[in-house]
Amino acid sequence: MGKEEEKILEDANREEEKGGNFIEDIIREDLKQGKNGGRVHTRFPPEPNGYLHIGHAKAICIDFGMAEKFGGLCNLRFDDTNPTKEDEEYVEAIKRDVKWLGFDWEDRLYYASDYFDKMYEYAVELIKKGKAYVCDLSAEEIKEYRGTLTEPGRESPYRNRSVEENLELFERMKNGEFPDGSRVLRAKIDMASGNINMRDPVLYRIQHATHHRTGDKWCIYPMYDYAHPIEDALEGITHSLCTLEFADHRPLYDWVLDNIDYQKDVKVEGRPKQIEFARLNLTYTVMSKRKLRLLVEEGYVKGWDDPRMPTISGLRRRGYTPEAIRDFCERIGVARRDSVVDIGLLEHCVREDLNKRAPRAMVVLNPLKVVITNYPEGQIEWLETENNPEMPEMGTRKIPFSREIYIEAEDFMEDPPKKFFRLKPGGEVRLKSAYIIKCEEVIKDPATGEVVELRCTYDPESKSGGANASRKVKGTLHWVEASHAVPCEVRLYDYLFKVPYPDDDEDGLSFIDKINPDSLRILTGCLAEPGLKNVKPEERFQFLRHGYFCVDPDSTPEMPVFNRIVGLKDTWAKVKEKE
């Protein structure tokens, strides 16, 4: 990286608070200097060894977003260099997630395995140049020989094999003559380097495993640090955007490109440049694929798409919208320093988005029967109510009203505190889009003393258009008419972890020990208004006074199932208002 780019990065550390984007600045400078023939070409390169999470969503937005901003291209490339952990299931899931977020790679879908033959050729080229050698040390011995941050490494006893011997051994590795772990191909760089990644890193290892695309053709597979720059070069990538943990690997990225003749295989002008940005970390969340896989495989969650998971598929099932996720990624910006983002900001983005797009509905989670004694028996009245007061263009709907309705059990108290403005003996409340009712009598179960029914009267002139429509009472309740009520199941999700920083091991506890035992509560016996009978998965609603909910794929016409996306209370916005 040149001095100008280094200065941009230094300035970026001071400008992050002002909303700057140092990647944009680097790309603009490259375009100004005419680098890469004026092209901007990025890539999103996931390994298909698990499902994508919210951190990958940030990377997707950056990779595709930078290409879009500068009129360039972005590839989707699967770095499938480790067949023991990768699967076609993950490939298809990643494609779905990228598409769902609103990005399109068009005809630019690639795999690292597309280049296995070329990577092998380049490895042979490095051996012939005396830049790589076959090493017989075990993984433990290689680690021991590598040294530490304060002590230089030691050269492998196999480092000075002849070119001819290395070529023969590497070919025999490819032909499957040696067992796993018995030999590796290493770059010959500098065992005294201050950067441990440059102390003769491994380029190839032996793995007798069936690859999901190439089958059993190969039994040696390239390491990511070797494959990555070659893939970028062959695809004509101009800006290789990576998370910050790859910053120390950039010298190796450049070393590979400096020592292979890739230009003969590329038809476009330029050379890829690796640029690192801070990864996304969220409170109450873990982002490690290894940890997420453990949660799935050990049964702590119900799958990769469990709505408590930070995976894109989990957030989608929970009810998050792609627009809200993209808005969140835009707001957090592009930084050079690692930090932890308050999950409240993500929830704030979801609320803001759903507030405008989600129709309102009335659902009673813990029903208490109310009989309106002065309302005509057998009469059904259809009342009009708005679908979304924030968006008048969404129109209105009709809801039924009759002598028997249900309200929330918590909306009634026999002996309430002073500022309880819901229903109480002798008290009045307004029913949303309906009438004012007054509690006249409380019916209890003789055996338990539990309140099972309220007897009320209504003011027939208190609905819209009536003489008493403007009469004021302090409480307004949501409700559901009894004969048209739709039984449903409601799943109330909370954070999967009970502490903000579950990865923090200073307390001696593992992240598993910090799982929230109350992260899911399933409510049965809930009742919804009749318009929610034939809902479809991923439809979203605001349940009045309860929050935003999404239809789960487990739903059936007989039993709709709703996931709580977020509650109505926006603590993040309130904190920001005070700042």
CSV table of N, CA and C in Angstrom, one decimal, residues 85-153:
chain,number,residue,atom,x,y,z
A,85,LYS,N,-15.4,-29.4,6.2
A,85,LYS,CA,-16.4,-28.6,6.9
A,85,LYS,C,-17.4,-28.0,6.0
A,86,GLU,N,-17.3,-28.2,4.7
A,86,GLU,CA,-18.2,-27.5,3.7
A,86,GLU,C,-19.3,-28.4,3.2
A,87,ASP,N,-20.4,-27.8,2.8
A,87,ASP,CA,-21.5,-28.5,2.3
A,87,ASP,C,-22.4,-27.7,1.3
A,88,GLU,N,-23.0,-28.4,0.4
A,88,GLU,CA,-23.9,-27.8,-0.6
A,88,GLU,C,-25.0,-27.1,0.1
A,89,GLU,N,-25.5,-27.6,1.2
A,89,GLU,CA,-26.6,-26.9,2.0
A,89,GLU,C,-26.2,-25.5,2.3
A,90,TYR,N,-24.9,-25.2,2.7
A,90,TYR,CA,-24.5,-23.9,3.1
A,90,TYR,C,-24.4,-23.0,1.8
A,91,VAL,N,-24.0,-23.6,0.7
A,91,VAL,CA,-23.9,-22.8,-0.5
A,91,VAL,C,-25.3,-22.3,-0.9
A,92,GLU,N,-26.3,-23.1,-0.9
A,92,GLU,CA,-27.6,-22.7,-1.3
A,92,GLU,C,-28.2,-21.7,-0.3
A,93,ALA,N,-27.9,-21.9,1.0
A,93,ALA,CA,-28.4,-20.9,2.1
A,93,ALA,C,-27.7,-19.6,1.9
A,94,ILE,N,-26.5,-19.5,1.5
A,94,ILE,CA,-25.8,-18.3,1.3
A,94,ILE,C,-26.3,-17.5,0.1
A,95,LYS,N,-26.6,-18.3,-0.9
A,95,LYS,CA,-27.2,-17.6,-2.1
A,95,LYS,C,-28.6,-17.0,-1.8
A,96,ARG,N,-29.4,-17.7,-1.0
A,96,ARG,CA,-30.7,-17.2,-0.6
A,96,ARG,C,-30.5,-15.9,0.2
A,97,ASP,N,-29.6,-16.0,1.1
A,97,ASP,CA,-29.4,-14.8,2.0
A,97,ASP,C,-29.0,-13.6,1.3
A,98,VAL,N,-28.0,-13.7,0.3
A,98,VAL,CA,-27.5,-12.6,-0.4
A,98,VAL,C,-28.7,-12.0,-1.3
A,99,LYS,N,-29.4,-12.9,-1.9
A,99,LYS,CA,-30.6,-12.4,-2.7
A,99,LYS,C,-31.6,-11.7,-1.9
A,100,TRP,N,-31.9,-12.3,-0.7
A,100,TRP,CA,-32.9,-11.7,0.2
A,100,TRP,C,-32.5,-10.3,0.6
A,101,LEU,N,-31.2,-10.1,0.9
A,101,LEU,CA,-30.8,-8.8,1.3
A,101,LEU,C,-30.9,-7.8,0.2
A,102,GLY,N,-31.1,-8.3,-1.1
A,102,GLY,CA,-31.3,-7.3,-2.2
A,102,GLY,C,-30.2,-7.2,-3.1
A,103,PHE,N,-29.2,-8.1,-3.1
A,103,PHE,CA,-28.0,-8.0,-4.0
A,103,PHE,C,-28.0,-9.1,-5.0
A,104,ASP,N,-27.4,-8.7,-6.2
A,104,ASP,CA,-27.4,-9.7,-7.3
A,104,ASP,C,-26.0,-9.7,-7.9
A,105,TRP,N,-25.4,-11.0,-7.9
A,105,TRP,CA,-24.1,-11.2,-8.5
A,105,TRP,C,-24.2,-11.5,-10.0
A,106,GLU,N,-25.5,-11.5,-10.5
A,106,GLU,CA,-25.7,-11.7,-12.0
A,106,GLU,C,-25.0,-13.0,-12.4
A,107,ASP,N,-24.1,-12.9,-13.4
A,107,ASP,CA,-23.5,-14.2,-13.9
A,107,ASP,C,-22.1,-14.4,-13.2
A,108,ARG,N,-21.8,-13.7,-12.2
A,108,ARG,CA,-20.5,-13.8,-11.6
A,108,ARG,C,-20.5,-14.6,-10.3
A,109,LEU,N,-20.8,-15.9,-10.5
A,109,LEU,CA,-20.8,-16.8,-9.4
A,109,LEU,C,-19.5,-17.7,-9.5
A,110,TYR,N,-18.6,-17.7,-8.5
A,110,TYR,CA,-17.4,-18.4,-8.6
A,110,TYR,C,-17.1,-19.3,-7.4
A,111,TYR,N,-16.2,-20.2,-7.5
A,111,TYR,CA,-15.8,-21.1,-6.4
A,111,TYR,C,-14.2,-21.1,-6.4
A,112,ALA,N,-13.6,-21.2,-5.2
A,112,ALA,CA,-12.2,-21.4,-5.2
A,112,ALA,C,-11.8,-22.7,-5.9
A,113,SER,N,-12.7,-23.7,-5.9
A,113,SER,CA,-12.4,-24.9,-6.5
A,113,SER,C,-12.4,-24.8,-8.1
A,114,ASP,N,-12.9,-23.7,-8.6
A,114,ASP,CA,-12.8,-23.4,-10.0
A,114,ASP,C,-11.3,-23.3,-10.4
A,115,TYR,N,-10.4,-22.9,-9.5
A,115,TYR,CA,-9.1,-22.5,-9.7
A,115,TYR,C,-8.1,-23.5,-9.2
A,116,PHE,N,-8.5,-24.7,-8.7
A,116,PHE,CA,-7.6,-25.6,-8.1
A,116,PHE,C,-6.5,-26.0,-9.0
A,117,ASP,N,-6.8,-26.2,-10.3
A,117,ASP,CA,-5.7,-26.6,-11.3
A,117,ASP,C,-4.6,-25.4,-11.4
A,118,LYS,N,-5.1,-24.2,-11.5
A,118,LYS,CA,-4.2,-23.1,-11.6
A,118,LYS,C,-3.4,-22.9,-10.3
A,119,MET,N,-4.0,-23.1,-9.2
A,119,MET,CA,-3.3,-23.0,-7.9
A,119,MET,C,-2.2,-24.0,-7.8
A,120,TYR,N,-2.5,-25.2,-8.3
A,120,TYR,CA,-1.4,-26.2,-8.3
A,120,TYR,C,-0.3,-25.8,-9.2
A,121,GLU,N,-0.6,-25.3,-10.4
A,121,GLU,CA,0.4,-24.8,-11.3
A,121,GLU,C,1.3,-23.7,-10.7
A,122,TYR,N,0.7,-22.8,-10.0
A,122,TYR,CA,1.4,-21.7,-9.3
A,122,TYR,C,2.3,-22.2,-8.2
A,123,ALA,N,1.8,-23.3,-7.5
A,123,ALA,CA,2.6,-23.9,-6.4
A,123,ALA,C,3.8,-24.5,-7.0
A,124,VAL,N,3.7,-25.2,-8.2
A,124,VAL,CA,4.8,-25.8,-8.8
A,124,VAL,C,5.8,-24.7,-9.3
A,125,GLU,N,5.3,-23.6,-9.7
A,125,GLU,CA,6.1,-22.4,-10.1
A,125,GLU,C,6.9,-21.9,-8.9
A,126,LEU,N,6.3,-21.8,-7.8
A,126,LEU,CA,7.0,-21.4,-6.6
A,126,LEU,C,8.1,-22.3,-6.2
A,127,ILE,N,7.8,-23.6,-6.3
A,127,ILE,CA,8.9,-24.6,-6.0
A,127,ILE,C,10.0,-24.5,-6.9
A,128,LYS,N,9.8,-24.3,-8.2
A,128,LYS,CA,10.8,-24.2,-9.2
A,128,LYS,C,11.7,-22.9,-9.0
A,129,LYS,N,11.0,-21.9,-8.4
A,129,LYS,CA,11.7,-20.6,-8.1
A,129,LYS,C,12.5,-20.7,-6.8
A,130,GLY,N,12.4,-21.8,-6.1
A,130,GLY,CA,13.0,-22.0,-4.8
A,130,GLY,C,12.2,-21.2,-3.7
A,131,LYS,N,10.9,-20.9,-4.0
A,131,LYS,CA,10.1,-20.2,-3.0
A,131,LYS,C,9.2,-21.0,-2.2
A,132,ALA,N,9.2,-22.3,-2.4
A,132,ALA,CA,8.3,-23.2,-1.6
A,132,ALA,C,9.0,-24.6,-1.5
A,133,TYR,N,8.6,-25.3,-0.4
A,133,TYR,CA,9.2,-26.6,-0.2
A,133,TYR,C,8.3,-27.5,0.6
A,134,VAL,N,8.5,-28.8,0.4
A,134,VAL,CA,7.7,-29.8,1.1
A,134,VAL,C,8.3,-30.0,2.5
A,135,CYS,N,7.5,-29.9,3.5
A,135,CYS,CA,7.9,-30.0,4.9
A,135,CYS,C,7.3,-31.2,5.6
A,136,ASP,N,8.1,-32.1,6.3
A,136,ASP,CA,7.6,-33.2,7.0
A,136,ASP,C,7.3,-33.0,8.4
A,137,LEU,N,7.4,-31.8,8.9
A,137,LEU,CA,7.1,-31.6,10.3
A,137,LEU,C,5.6,-31.7,10.6
A,138,SER,N,5.2,-32.2,11.7
A,138,SER,CA,3.8,-32.3,12.1
A,138,SER,C,3.3,-30.9,12.4
A,139,ALA,N,2.0,-30.8,12.5
A,139,ALA,CA,1.4,-29.5,12.8
A,139,ALA,C,1.9,-28.9,14.1
A,140,GLU,N,2.1,-29.8,15.1
A,140,GLU,CA,2.6,-29.3,16.4
A,140,GLU,C,4.0,-28.9,16.3
A,141,GLU,N,4.8,-29.6,15.5
A,141,GLU,CA,6.2,-29.2,15.3
A,141,GLU,C,6.3,-27.9,14.6
A,142,ILE,N,5.5,-27.7,13.6
A,142,ILE,CA,5.5,-26.4,12.8
A,142,ILE,C,5.2,-25.3,13.7
A,143,LYS,N,4.2,-25.5,14.6
A,143,LYS,CA,3.9,-24.4,15.5
A,143,LYS,C,5.0,-24.1,16.5
A,144,GLU,N,5.7,-25.2,16.9
A,144,GLU,CA,6.8,-25.0,17.9
A,144,GLU,C,8.0,-24.3,17.2
A,145,TYR,N,8.3,-24.7,15.9
A,145,TYR,CA,9.4,-24.1,15.2
A,145,TYR,C,9.1,-22.6,14.8
A,146,ARG,N,7.8,-22.2,14.8
A,146,ARG,CA,7.5,-20.9,14.3
A,146,ARG,C,7.9,-19.8,15.2
A,147,GLY,N,8.1,-20.1,16.5
A,147,GLY,CA,8.6,-19.1,17.5
A,147,GLY,C,7.4,-18.3,18.0
A,148,THR,N,7.7,-17.2,18.6
A,148,THR,CA,6.6,-16.4,19.3
A,148,THR,C,6.7,-14.9,18.8
A,149,LEU,N,5.9,-14.1,19.4
A,149,LEU,CA,5.9,-12.7,19.0
A,149,LEU,C,7.2,-12.0,19.4
A,150,THR,N,7.9,-12.6,20.4
A,150,THR,CA,9.1,-12.0,20.9
A,150,THR,C,10.4,-12.8,20.5
A,151,GLU,N,10.2,-14.0,20.0
A,151,GLU,CA,11.3,-14.8,19.6
A,151,GLU,C,11.2,-15.3,18.2
A,152,PRO,N,12.3,-15.2,17.4
A,152,PRO,CA,12.2,-15.7,16.0
A,152,PRO,C,12.0,-17.2,15.9
A,153,GLY,N,11.5,-17.6,14.7
A,153,GLY,CA,11.3,-19.0,14.5
A,153,GLY,C,12.6,-19.7,14.1
